[in-house]
Short mmCIF file of C-alpha atoms in Angstrom, two decimals:
data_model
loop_
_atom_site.label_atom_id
_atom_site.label_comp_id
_atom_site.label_asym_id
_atom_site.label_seq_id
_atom_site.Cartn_x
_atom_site.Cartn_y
_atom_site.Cartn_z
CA UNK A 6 1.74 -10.19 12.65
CA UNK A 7 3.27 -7.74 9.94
CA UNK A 8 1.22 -3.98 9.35
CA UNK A 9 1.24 -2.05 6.63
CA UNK A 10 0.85 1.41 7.49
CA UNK A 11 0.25 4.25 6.56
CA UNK A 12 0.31 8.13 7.80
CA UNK A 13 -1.34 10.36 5.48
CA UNK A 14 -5.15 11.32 6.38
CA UNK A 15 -5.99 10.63 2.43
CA UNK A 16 -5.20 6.90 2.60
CA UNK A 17 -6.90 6.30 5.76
CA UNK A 18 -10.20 7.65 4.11
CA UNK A 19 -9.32 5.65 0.46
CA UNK A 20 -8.19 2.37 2.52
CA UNK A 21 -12.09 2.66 4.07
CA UNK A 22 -13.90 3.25 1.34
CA UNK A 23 -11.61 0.10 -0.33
CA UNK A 24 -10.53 2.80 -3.55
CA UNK A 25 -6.76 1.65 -2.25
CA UNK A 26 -5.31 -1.92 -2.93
CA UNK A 27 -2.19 -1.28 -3.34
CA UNK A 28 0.88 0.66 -1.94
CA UNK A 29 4.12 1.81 -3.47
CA UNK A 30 7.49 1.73 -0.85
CA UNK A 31 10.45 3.21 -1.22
CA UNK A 32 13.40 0.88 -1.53
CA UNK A 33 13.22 -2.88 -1.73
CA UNK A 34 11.16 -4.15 0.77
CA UNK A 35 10.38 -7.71 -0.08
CA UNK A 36 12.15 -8.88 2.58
CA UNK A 37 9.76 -7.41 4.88
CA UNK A 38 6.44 -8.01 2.81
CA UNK A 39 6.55 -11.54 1.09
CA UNK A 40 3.87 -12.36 -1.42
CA UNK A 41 1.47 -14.33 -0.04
CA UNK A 42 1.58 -12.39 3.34
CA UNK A 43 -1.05 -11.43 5.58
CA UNK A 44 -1.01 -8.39 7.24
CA UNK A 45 -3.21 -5.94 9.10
CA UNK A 46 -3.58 -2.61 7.46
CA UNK A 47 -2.77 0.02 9.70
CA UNK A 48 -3.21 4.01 10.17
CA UNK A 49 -1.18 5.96 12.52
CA UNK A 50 1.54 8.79 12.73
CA UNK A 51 4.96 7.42 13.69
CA UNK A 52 5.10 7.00 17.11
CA UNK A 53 1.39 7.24 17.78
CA UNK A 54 -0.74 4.56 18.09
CA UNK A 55 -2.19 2.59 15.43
CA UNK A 56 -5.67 1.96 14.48
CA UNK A 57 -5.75 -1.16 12.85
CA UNK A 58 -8.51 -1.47 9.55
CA UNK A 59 -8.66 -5.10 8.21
CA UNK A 60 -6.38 -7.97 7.69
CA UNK A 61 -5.25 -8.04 3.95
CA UNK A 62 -3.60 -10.95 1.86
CA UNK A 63 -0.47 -9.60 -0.39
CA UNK A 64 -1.34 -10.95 -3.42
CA UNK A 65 1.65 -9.27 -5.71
CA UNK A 66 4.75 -7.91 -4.87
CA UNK A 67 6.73 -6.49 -7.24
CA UNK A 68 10.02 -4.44 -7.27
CA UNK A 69 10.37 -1.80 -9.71
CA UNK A 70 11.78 1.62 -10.37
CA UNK A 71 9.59 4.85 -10.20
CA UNK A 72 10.08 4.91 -13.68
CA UNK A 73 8.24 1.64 -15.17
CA UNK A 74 5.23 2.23 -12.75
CA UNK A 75 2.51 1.56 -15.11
CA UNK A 76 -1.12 3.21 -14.79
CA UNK A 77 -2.59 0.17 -13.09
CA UNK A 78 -0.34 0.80 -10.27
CA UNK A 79 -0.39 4.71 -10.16
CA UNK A 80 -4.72 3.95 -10.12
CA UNK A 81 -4.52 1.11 -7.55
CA UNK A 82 -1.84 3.26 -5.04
CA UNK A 83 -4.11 6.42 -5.46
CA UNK A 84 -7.11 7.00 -8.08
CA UNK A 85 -6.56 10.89 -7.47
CA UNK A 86 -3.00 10.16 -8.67
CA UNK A 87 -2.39 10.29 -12.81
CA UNK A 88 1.07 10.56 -13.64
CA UNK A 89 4.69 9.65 -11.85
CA UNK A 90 5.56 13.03 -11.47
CA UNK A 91 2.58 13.32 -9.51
CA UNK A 92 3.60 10.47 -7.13
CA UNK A 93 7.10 11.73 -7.53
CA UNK A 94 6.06 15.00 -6.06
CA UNK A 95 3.57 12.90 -3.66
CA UNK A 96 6.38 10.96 -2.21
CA UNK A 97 8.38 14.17 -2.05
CA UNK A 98 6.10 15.99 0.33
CA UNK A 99 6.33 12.71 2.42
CA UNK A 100 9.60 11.32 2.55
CA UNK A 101 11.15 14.87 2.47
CA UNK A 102 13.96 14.38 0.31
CA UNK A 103 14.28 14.23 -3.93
CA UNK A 104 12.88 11.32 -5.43
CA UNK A 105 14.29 10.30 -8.98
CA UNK A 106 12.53 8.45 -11.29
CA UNK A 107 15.50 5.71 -11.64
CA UNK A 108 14.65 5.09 -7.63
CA UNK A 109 13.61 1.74 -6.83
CA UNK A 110 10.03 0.89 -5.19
CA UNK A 111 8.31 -1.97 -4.28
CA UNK A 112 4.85 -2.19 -5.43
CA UNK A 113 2.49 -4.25 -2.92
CA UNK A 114 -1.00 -5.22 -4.18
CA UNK A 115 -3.20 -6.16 -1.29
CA UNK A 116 -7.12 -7.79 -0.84
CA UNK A 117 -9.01 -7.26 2.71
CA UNK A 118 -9.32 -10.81 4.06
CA UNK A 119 -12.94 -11.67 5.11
CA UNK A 120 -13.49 -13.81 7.99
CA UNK A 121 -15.52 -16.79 6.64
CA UNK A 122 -19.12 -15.90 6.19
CA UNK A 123 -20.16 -20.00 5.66
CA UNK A 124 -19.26 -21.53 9.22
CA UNK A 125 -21.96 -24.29 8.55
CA UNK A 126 -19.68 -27.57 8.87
CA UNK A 127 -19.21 -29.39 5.85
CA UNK A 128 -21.33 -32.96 5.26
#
């Protein structure tokens, strides 16, 4: 099974409280995350362990630059986020390095999958 993970302390608490459906990635990553995927979400440092959350269904995958990110995708990675140059300075901080707003990103929209609450069989 494929994880999406993620590091920072902030997502952890917005992937709990469900505020977070959605994740923007660095690079093309389609390859890795097909629409139509499931997944577990994940929390963990690199090379700590992982605490898995739910199982979540990739529902849209898109590839983009950071540059055409619309609002709906800024609000769905991160509510507290309202601008690129926020994420741009976001992403910064994480990945360490200058991020330009011609950079491509993948945007992954995500829904927890519920384990089936009717288990009655059908007549």
């Amino acid at each position: 099974m494929m994880a999406l993970n993620f590091q920072a302390a902030k997502h952890k608490k917005m992937l709990m409280e469900r505020t977070k459906n959605c994740t923007v990635r660095l690079g093309d990553v389609t390859q890795l995350y097909p629409e139509g995927s499931v997944v577990w979400i994940t929390t963990g440092k690199k090379g700590e362990p992982k605490h898995k959350l739910y199982s979540a269904y990739l529902d849209k995958v898109r590839v983009k630059t950071m540059g055409t990110l619309t609002s709906n995708d800024l609000g769905h990675q991160n509510p507290e986020i309202n601008s690129k140059e926020e994420l741009v300075a976001d992403f910064e901080k994480i990945y360490k390095r200058r991020i330009l707003m011609e950079d491509t990103v993948t945007v992954i929209y995500f829904t927890e999958v519920h384990d089936d609450l009717d288990k009655s069989p059908v007549e």
